[in-house]
Short mmCIF file of C-alpha atoms in Angstrom, two decimals:
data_model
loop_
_atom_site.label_atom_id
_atom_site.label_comp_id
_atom_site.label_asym_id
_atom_site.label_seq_id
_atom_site.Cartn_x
_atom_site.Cartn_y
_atom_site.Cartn_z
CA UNK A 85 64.11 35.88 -19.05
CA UNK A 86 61.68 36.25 -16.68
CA UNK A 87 59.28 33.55 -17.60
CA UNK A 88 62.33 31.40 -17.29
CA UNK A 89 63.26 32.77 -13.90
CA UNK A 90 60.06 32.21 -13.12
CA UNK A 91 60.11 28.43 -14.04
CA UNK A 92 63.15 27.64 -12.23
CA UNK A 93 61.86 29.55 -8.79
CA UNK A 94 59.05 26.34 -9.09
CA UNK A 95 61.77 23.80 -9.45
CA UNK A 96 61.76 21.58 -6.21
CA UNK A 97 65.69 21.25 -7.26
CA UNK A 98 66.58 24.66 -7.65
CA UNK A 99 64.69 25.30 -4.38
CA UNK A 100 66.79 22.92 -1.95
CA UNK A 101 69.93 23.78 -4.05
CA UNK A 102 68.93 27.63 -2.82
CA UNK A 103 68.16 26.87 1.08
CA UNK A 104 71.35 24.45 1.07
CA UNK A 105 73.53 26.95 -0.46
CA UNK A 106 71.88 29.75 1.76
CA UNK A 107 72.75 27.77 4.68
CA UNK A 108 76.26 27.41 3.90
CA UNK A 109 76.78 31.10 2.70
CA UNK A 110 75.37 32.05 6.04
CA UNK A 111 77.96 29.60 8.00
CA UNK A 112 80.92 30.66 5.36
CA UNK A 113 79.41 34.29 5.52
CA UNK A 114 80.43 33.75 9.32
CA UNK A 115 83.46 32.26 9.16
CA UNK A 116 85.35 34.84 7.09
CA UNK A 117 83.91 37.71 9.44
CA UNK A 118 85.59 35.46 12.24
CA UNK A 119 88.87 34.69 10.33
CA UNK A 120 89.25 38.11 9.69
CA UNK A 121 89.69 39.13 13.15
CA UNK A 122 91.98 35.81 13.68
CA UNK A 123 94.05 36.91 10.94
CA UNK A 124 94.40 40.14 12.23
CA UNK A 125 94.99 39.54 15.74
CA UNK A 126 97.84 36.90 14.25
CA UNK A 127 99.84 39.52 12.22
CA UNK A 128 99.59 41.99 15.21
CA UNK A 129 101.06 38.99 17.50
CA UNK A 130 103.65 38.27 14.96
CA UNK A 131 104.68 42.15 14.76
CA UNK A 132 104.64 42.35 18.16
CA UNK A 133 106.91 38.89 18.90
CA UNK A 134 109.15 41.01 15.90
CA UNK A 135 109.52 44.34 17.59
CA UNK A 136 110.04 42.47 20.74
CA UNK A 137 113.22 40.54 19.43
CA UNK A 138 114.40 43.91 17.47
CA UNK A 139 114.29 45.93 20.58
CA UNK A 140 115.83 42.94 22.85
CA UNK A 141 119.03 42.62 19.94
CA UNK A 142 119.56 47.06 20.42
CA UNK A 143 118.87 46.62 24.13
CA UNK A 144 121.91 43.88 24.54
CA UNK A 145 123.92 46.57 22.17
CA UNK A 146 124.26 49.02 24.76
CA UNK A 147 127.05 49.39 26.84
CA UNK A 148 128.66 52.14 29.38
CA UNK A 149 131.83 53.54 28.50
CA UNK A 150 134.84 54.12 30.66
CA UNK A 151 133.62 57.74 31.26
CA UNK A 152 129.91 56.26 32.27
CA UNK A 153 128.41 57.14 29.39
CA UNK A 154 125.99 55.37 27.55
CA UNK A 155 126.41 54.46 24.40
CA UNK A 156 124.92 52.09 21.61
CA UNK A 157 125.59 50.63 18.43
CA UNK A 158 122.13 49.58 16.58
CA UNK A 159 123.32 46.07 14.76
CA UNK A 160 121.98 46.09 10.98
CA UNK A 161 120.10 42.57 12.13
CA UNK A 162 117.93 44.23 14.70
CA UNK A 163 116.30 46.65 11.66
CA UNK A 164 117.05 44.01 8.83
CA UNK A 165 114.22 41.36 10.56
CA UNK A 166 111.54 44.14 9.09
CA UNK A 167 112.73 43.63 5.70
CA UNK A 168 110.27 41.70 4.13
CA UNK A 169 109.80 42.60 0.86
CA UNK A 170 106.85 45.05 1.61
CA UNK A 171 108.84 48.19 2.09
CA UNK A 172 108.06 49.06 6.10
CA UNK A 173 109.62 51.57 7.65
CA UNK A 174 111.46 51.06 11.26
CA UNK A 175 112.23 53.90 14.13
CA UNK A 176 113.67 53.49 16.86
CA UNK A 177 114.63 55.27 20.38
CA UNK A 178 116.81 54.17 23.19
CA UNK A 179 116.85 56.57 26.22
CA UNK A 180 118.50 56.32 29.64
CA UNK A 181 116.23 56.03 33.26
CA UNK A 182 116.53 59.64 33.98
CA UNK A 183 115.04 60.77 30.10
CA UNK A 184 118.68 61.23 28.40
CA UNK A 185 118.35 60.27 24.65
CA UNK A 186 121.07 58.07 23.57
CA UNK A 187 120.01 57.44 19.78
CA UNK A 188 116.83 57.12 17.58
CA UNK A 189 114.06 59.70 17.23
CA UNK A 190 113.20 61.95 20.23
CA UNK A 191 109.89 62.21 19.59
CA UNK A 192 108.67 58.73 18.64
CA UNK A 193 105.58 57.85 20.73
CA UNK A 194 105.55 55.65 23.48
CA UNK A 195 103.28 52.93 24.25
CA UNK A 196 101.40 52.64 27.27
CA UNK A 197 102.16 49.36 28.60
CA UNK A 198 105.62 47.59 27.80
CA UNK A 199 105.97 44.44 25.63
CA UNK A 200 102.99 45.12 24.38
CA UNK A 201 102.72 46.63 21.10
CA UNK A 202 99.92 49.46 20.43
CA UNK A 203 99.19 51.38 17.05
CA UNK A 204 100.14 55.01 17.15
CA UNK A 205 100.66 57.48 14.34
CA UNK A 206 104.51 58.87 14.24
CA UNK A 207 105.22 61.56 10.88
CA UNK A 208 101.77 61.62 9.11
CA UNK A 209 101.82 57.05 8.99
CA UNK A 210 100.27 54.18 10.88
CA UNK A 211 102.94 52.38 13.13
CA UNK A 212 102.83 49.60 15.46
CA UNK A 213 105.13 51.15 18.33
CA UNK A 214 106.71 48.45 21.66
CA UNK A 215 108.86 49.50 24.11
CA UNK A 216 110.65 47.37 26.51
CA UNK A 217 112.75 48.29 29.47
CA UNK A 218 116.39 46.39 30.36
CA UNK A 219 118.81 46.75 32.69
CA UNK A 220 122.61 47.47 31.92
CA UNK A 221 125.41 46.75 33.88
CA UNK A 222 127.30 49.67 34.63
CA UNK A 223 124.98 52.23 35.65
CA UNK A 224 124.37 53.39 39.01
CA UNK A 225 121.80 51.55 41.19
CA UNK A 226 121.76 48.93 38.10
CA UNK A 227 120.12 51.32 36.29
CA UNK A 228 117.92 50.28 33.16
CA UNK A 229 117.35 51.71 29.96
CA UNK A 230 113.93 51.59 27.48
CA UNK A 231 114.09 51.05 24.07
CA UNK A 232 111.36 51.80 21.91
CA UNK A 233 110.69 50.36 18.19
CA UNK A 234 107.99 51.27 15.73
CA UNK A 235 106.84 49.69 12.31
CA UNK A 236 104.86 50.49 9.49
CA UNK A 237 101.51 48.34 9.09
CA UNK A 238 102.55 47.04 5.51
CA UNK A 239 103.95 43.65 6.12
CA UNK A 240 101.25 43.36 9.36
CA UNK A 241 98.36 43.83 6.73
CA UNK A 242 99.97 41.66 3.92
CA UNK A 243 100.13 38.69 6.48
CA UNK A 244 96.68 39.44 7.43
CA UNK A 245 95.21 39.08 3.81
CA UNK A 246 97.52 36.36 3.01
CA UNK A 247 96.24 34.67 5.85
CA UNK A 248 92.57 35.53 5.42
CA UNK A 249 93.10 35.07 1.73
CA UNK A 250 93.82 31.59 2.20
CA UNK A 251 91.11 31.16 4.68
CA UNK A 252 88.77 32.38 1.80
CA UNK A 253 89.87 29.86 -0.50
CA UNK A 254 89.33 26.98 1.39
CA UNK A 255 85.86 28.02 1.71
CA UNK A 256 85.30 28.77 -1.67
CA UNK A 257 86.43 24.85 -2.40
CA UNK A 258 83.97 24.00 0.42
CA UNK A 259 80.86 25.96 -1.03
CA UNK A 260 81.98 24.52 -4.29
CA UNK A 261 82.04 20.76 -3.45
CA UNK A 262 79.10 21.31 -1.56
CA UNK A 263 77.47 22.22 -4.18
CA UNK A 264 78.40 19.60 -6.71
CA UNK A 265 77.84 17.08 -3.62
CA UNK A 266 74.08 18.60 -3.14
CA UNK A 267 73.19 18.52 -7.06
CA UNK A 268 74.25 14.64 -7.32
CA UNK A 269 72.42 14.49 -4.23
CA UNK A 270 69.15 15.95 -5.01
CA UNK A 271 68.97 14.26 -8.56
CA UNK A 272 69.79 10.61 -7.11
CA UNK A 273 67.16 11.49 -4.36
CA UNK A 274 65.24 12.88 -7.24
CA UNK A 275 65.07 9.64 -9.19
CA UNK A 276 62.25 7.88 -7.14
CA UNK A 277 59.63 11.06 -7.87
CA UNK A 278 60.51 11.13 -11.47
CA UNK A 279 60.27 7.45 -12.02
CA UNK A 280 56.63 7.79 -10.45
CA UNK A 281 55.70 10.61 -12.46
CA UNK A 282 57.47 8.60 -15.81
CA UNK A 283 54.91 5.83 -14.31
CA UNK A 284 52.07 8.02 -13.78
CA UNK A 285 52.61 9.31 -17.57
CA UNK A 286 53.14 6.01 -19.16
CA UNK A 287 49.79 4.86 -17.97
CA UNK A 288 46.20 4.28 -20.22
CA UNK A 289 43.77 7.18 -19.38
CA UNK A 290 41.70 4.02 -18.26
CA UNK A 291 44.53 2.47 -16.13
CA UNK A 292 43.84 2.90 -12.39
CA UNK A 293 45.39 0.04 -10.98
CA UNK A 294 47.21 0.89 -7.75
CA UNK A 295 51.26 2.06 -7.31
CA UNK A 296 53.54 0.29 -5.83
CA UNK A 297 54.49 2.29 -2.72
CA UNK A 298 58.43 0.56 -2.74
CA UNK A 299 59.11 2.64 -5.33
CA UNK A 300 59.71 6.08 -3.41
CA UNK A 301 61.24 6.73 -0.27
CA UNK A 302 59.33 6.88 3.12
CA UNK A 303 58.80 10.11 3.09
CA UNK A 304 57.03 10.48 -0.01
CA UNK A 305 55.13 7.01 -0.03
CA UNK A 306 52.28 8.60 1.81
CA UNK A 307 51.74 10.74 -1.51
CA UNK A 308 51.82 7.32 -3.40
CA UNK A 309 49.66 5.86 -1.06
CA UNK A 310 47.78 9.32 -1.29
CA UNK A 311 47.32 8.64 -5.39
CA UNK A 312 46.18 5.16 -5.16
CA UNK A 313 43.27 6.68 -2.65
CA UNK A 314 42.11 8.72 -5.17
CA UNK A 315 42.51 6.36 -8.07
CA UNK A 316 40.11 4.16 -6.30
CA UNK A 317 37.83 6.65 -5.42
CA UNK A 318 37.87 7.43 -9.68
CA UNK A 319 37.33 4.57 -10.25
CA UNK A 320 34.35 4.07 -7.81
CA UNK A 321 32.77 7.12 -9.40
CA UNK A 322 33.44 5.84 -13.04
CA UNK A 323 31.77 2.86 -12.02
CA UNK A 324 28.60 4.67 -10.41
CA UNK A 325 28.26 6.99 -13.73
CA UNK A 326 28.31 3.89 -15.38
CA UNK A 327 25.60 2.41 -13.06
CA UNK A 328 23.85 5.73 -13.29
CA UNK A 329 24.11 5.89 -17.09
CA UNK A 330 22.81 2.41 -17.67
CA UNK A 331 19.48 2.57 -15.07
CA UNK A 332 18.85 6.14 -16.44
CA UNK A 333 18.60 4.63 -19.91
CA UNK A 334 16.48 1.92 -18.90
CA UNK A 335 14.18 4.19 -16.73
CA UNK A 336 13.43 6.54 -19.69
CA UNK A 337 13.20 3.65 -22.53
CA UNK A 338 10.06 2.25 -20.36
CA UNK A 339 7.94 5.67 -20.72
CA UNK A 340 9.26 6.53 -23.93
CA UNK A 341 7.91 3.13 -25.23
CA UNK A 342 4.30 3.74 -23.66
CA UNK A 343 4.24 7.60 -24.57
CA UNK A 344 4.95 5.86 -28.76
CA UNK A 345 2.44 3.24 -27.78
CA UNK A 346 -0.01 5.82 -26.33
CA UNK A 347 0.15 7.93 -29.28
CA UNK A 348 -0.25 5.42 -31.87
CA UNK A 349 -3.47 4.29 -30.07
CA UNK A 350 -4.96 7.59 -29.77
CA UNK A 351 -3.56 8.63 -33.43
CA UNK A 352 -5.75 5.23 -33.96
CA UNK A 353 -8.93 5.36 -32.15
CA UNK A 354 -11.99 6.08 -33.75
CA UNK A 355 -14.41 6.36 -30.73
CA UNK A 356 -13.77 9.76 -28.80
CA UNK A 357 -13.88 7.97 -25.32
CA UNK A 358 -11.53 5.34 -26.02
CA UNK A 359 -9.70 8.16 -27.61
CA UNK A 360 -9.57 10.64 -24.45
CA UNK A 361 -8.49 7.22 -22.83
CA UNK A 362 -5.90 6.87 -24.33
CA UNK A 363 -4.54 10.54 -24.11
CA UNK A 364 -4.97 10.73 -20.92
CA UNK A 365 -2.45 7.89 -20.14
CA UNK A 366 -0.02 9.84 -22.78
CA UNK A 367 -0.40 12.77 -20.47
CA UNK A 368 0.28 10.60 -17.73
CA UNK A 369 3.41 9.20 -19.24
CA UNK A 370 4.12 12.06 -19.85
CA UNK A 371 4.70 13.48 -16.86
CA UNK A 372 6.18 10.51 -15.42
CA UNK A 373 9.29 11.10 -17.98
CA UNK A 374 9.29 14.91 -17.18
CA UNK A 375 9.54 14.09 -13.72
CA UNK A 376 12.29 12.17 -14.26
CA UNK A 377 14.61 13.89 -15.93
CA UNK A 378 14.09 16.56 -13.87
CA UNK A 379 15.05 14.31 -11.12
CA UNK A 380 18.12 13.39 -13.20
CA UNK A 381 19.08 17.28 -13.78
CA UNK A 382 18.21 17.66 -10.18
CA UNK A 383 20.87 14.57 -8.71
CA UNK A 384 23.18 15.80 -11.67
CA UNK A 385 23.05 19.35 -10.14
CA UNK A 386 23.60 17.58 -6.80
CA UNK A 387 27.11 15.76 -7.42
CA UNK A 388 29.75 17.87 -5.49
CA UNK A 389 32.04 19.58 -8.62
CA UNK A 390 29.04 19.78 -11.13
CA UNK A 391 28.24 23.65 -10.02
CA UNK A 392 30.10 26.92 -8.81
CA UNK A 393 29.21 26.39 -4.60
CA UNK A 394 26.99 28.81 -3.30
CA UNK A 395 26.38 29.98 -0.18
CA UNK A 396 22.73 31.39 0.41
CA UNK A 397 21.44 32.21 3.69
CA UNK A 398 17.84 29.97 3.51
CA UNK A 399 14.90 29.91 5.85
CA UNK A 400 14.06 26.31 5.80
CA UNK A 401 10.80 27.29 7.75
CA UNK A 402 9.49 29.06 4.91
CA UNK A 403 10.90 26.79 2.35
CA UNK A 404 8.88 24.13 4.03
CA UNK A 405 5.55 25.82 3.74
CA UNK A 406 5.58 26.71 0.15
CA UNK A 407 6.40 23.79 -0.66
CA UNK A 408 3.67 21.97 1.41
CA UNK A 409 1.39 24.80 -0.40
CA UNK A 410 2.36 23.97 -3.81
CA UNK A 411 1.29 20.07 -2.85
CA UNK A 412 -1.75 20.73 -1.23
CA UNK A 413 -3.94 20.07 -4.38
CA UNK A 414 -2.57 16.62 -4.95
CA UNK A 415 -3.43 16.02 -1.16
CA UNK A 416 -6.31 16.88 -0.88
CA UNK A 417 -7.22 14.66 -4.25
CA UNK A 418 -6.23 11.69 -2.22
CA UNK A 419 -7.50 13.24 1.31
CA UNK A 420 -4.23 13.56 3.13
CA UNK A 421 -3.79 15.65 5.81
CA UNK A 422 -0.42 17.50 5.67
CA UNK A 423 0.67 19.97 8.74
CA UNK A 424 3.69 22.05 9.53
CA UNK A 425 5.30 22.37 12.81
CA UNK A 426 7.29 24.78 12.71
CA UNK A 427 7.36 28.15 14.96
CA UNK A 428 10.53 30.23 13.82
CA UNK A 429 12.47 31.20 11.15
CA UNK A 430 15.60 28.59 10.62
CA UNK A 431 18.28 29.56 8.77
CA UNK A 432 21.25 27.65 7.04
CA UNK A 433 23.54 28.09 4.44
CA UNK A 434 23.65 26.40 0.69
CA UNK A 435 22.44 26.20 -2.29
CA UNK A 436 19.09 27.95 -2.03
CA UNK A 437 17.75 26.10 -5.21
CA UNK A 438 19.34 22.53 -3.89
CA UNK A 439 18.32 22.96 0.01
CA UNK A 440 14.39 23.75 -1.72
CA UNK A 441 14.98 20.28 -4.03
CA UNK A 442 15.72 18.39 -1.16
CA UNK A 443 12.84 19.45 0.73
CA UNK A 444 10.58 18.52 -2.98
CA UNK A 445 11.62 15.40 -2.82
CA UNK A 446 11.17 14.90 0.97
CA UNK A 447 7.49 16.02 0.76
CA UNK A 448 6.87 14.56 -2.64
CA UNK A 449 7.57 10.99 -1.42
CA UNK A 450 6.01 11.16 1.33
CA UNK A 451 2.71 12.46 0.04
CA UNK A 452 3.44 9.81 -3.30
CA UNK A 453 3.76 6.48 -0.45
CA UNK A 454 1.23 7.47 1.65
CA UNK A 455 -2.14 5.85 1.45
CA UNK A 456 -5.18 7.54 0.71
CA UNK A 457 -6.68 8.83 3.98
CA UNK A 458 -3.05 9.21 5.55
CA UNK A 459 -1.39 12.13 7.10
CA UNK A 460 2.08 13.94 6.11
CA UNK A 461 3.50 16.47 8.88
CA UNK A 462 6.80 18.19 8.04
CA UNK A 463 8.67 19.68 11.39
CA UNK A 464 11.29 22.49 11.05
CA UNK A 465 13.26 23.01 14.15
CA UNK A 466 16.68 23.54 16.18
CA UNK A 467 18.82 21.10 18.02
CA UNK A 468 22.46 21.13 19.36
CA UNK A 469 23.67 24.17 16.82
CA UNK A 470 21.75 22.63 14.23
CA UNK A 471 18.74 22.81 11.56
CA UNK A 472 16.53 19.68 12.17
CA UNK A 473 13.81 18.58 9.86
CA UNK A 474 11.61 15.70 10.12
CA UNK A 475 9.42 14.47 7.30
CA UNK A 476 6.49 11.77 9.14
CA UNK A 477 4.01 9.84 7.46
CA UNK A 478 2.20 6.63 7.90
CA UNK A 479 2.63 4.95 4.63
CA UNK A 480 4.14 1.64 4.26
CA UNK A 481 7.35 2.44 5.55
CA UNK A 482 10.80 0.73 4.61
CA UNK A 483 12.38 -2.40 5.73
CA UNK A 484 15.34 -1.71 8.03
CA UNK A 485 17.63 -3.76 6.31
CA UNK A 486 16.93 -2.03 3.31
CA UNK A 487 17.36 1.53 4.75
CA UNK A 488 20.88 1.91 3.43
CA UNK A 489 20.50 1.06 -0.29
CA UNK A 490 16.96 3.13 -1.37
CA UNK A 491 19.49 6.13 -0.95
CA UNK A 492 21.16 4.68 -3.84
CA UNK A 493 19.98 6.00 -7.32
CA UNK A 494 17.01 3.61 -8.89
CA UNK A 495 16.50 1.77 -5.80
CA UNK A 496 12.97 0.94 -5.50
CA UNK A 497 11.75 -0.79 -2.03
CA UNK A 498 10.04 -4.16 -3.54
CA UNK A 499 6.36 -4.35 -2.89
CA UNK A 500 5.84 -0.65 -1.77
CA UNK A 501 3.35 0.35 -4.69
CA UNK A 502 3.88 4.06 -5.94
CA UNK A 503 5.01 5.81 -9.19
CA UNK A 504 8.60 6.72 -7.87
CA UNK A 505 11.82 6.96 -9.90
CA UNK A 506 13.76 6.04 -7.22
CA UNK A 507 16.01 8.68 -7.20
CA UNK A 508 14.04 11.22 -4.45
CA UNK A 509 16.16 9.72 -1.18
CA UNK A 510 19.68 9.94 -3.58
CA UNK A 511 18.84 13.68 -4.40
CA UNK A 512 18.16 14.19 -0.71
CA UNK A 513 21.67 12.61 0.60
CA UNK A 514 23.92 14.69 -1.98
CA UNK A 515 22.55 17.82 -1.54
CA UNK A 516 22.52 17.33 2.93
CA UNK A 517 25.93 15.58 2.68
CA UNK A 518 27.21 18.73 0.24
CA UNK A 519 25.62 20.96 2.84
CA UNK A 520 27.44 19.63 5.52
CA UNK A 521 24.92 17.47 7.06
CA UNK A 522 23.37 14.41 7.57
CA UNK A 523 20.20 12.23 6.74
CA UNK A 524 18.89 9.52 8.46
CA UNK A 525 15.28 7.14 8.21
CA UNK A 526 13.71 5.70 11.28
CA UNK A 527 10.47 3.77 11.90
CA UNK A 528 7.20 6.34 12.81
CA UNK A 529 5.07 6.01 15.82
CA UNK A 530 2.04 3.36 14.43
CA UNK A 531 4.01 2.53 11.37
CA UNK A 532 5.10 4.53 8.72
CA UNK A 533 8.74 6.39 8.39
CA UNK A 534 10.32 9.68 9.71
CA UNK A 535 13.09 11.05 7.68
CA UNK A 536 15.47 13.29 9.61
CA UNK A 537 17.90 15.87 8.06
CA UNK A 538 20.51 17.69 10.25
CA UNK A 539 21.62 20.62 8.51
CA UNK A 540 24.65 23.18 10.65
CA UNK A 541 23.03 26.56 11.48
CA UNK A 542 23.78 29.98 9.53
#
């Protein structure tokens, strides 16, 4: 029961049929309250307009005798009009100008105000009591006389619920063809969303074609146009895995064949130097392929959805200088100066491990295109709420027309000699652009290239 209670409370039907029929409980809710109180207030004016005519027909019954007394005979049709079927009881008291009793029940409570009826309580019941004054011909001065009539509430309650009843009823048939009207209505308006998700289901796994947008209403051909974004944008990525997968394959076949090659030379050579030739270039090959699948973990690591985020607070100052530490020996083999300008402490916050992989592969190229006898300074600052760093060096530079595509993975600036992978500058850009920040190369003072990463302050 209650995983099935559960289910319907998600149903986008069951929902609007809820707030639809809410509403009109609320405005039905409303309307009986009010129609109460009209019913009511009609029965009392009906009682009233009653007790008025029954006291009128006894008034016009009185007379004055040839003695000047007053004297009445009640006609059976001014009692009779309360005989409706619901068993009311009817007093009555007619008594002269000067407080004489001439029939009815002396102590019957009087209303306040004439013609206008008022409930009062007369021998332990409810009664709706009117009184009305007239004049008789005959008595001195034209005197008048007031007759008084009082009725039990039953037939003033049963026209009340009758009428409320009735009122009730109507609504009910209103709430009911509502609701009939709002099912039909939400499963016609319903058809369009099902018919894209029968679409949606109907499709290859490989099928990422676009939707028709015609196929929904307005309002819900933004989430249509929504789905065709993101199709594309699948589709984009399957085709960059695909990219990726393919170079990868042919960057590691390469080394793989010389490290075989290597080995079968070495496994080969008689002669020790020749030998220790040849191992050393399996060493070196060796490396080369480590490198680069540790690259390809590294970018792999990198895509946004291939790890749990993290959110490390990282001093890129001090990032920076072990890193420029743990290079120093491979400068130094091909005398180039590296420096650090850096003054402070700089926070941000990331990936610890991807924010120190981007700065690797900053330093790492820079050091790997720079010419013997060059220089490689790394600056760590603040700008405009931001973490600035600047990798310079005065290697060969790249092309400005090219400056857009060695970001993508493989990419290898023709003519520029060095060992790279091509995949240092595409590490860089996902793990800055899944920090929040930005990347950017420009040309260096004297040739060369400055690469500038914007990263938003802890």
């Amino acid at each position: 029961m209650g995983a099935t209670i559960a289910r319907l409370s998600q149903s986008l039907r069951v929902q609007l049929l809820c707030w639809v029929l809410l509403t009109l409980l609320g405005a039905i809710g409303f309307n009986l309250y009010d129609s109460f109180w009209t019913a009511d207030a009609t029965a009392k004016l009906v009682t009233d307009r009653t007790l008025l005519a029954s006291a009128r027909v006894i008034a016009e019954a009185v007379r004055v005798d040839e003695g000047g007394n007053v004297q009445v005979d009640v006609p059976p049709s001014a009692l009779e009009m309360f005989d409706t079927g619901f068993g009311d009881g009817v007093s009555y008291q007619v008594i002269t100008a000067w407080g004489s009793l001439v029939s009815g029940f002396p102590d019957l409570p009087l209303p306040a105000v004439q013609r206008t009826g008022e409930d009062r309580a007369f021998h332990g019941a409810d009664v709706r009591v009117l009184m009305l004054d007239h004049p008789v011909v005959g008595l001195p001065d034209d005197g008048a006389i007031s007759v008084t009539v009082a009725v039990t509430h039953n037939s003033q309650y049963a026209m009340r619920r009758q009428l409320w009843l009735s009122d009730f009823s109507k609504q009910f048939v209103l709430v009911f063809v509502a609701s009939l009207v709002t099912i039909l209505g939400l499963q016609r308006g319903l058809a369009p969303a099902l018919r894209l998700r029968d679409a949606l289901r109907q499709r290859g796994r490989n099928r990422l074609d676009p939707l028709p947008p015609e196929m929904v209403q307005s309002e819900l051909q933004p989430l249509v146009h929504a789905l065709n974004d993101y199709m594309e944008r699948v589709q984009n990525q399957m085709a960059a895995q695909r990219r990726f997968v393919s170079n990868a394959a042919h960057q590691l076949r390469t080394p793989l064949a010389l490290i075989s090659t290597q080995a079968s030379v070495a496994a080969r050579e008689a002669d020790a130097a020749r030998r220790d030739e040849a191992l050393f270039a399996l060493r070196t090959s060796t490396k080369q392929i480590s490198r680069l699948a540790s690259q390809l973990l590294t970018l792999s690591r990198a895509e946004p959805g291939s790890r749990r985020p993290r959110s490390d607070a990282t001093d890129l100052t001090k990032a920076a200088r072990e890193i420029l530490e743990s290079h120093a020996e491979e400068a130094l083999k091909r005398n180039i100066d590296v420096g650090l300008e850096a003054v402070r402490p700089v926070i941000v916050d990331g990936d610890a491990t991807m924010l120190r992989e981007m700065l690797v592969n900053l330093i790492d190229n820079a050091i790997r295109y720079t010419r013997p006898n060059g220089r490689v300074t790394v600056a760590v600052g603040q700008a405009d709420g931001n973490a600035v760093v600047t990798v310079e060096d005065n290697g060969p530079g790249i092309p400005s027309g090219e400056r857009e595509q060695v970001f993508e993975r493989f990419y290898r600036v023709i003519g520029i000699e060095g060992e790279g992978s091509g995949l240092g500058l595409a590490i860089v850009r996902e793990v800055v652009e899944g920090a929040g920040g930005s990347v950017s190369l420009e040309d260096a003072e004297g040739g060369g290239l400055v690469v500038t990463v914007r990263l938003p302050l802890a």
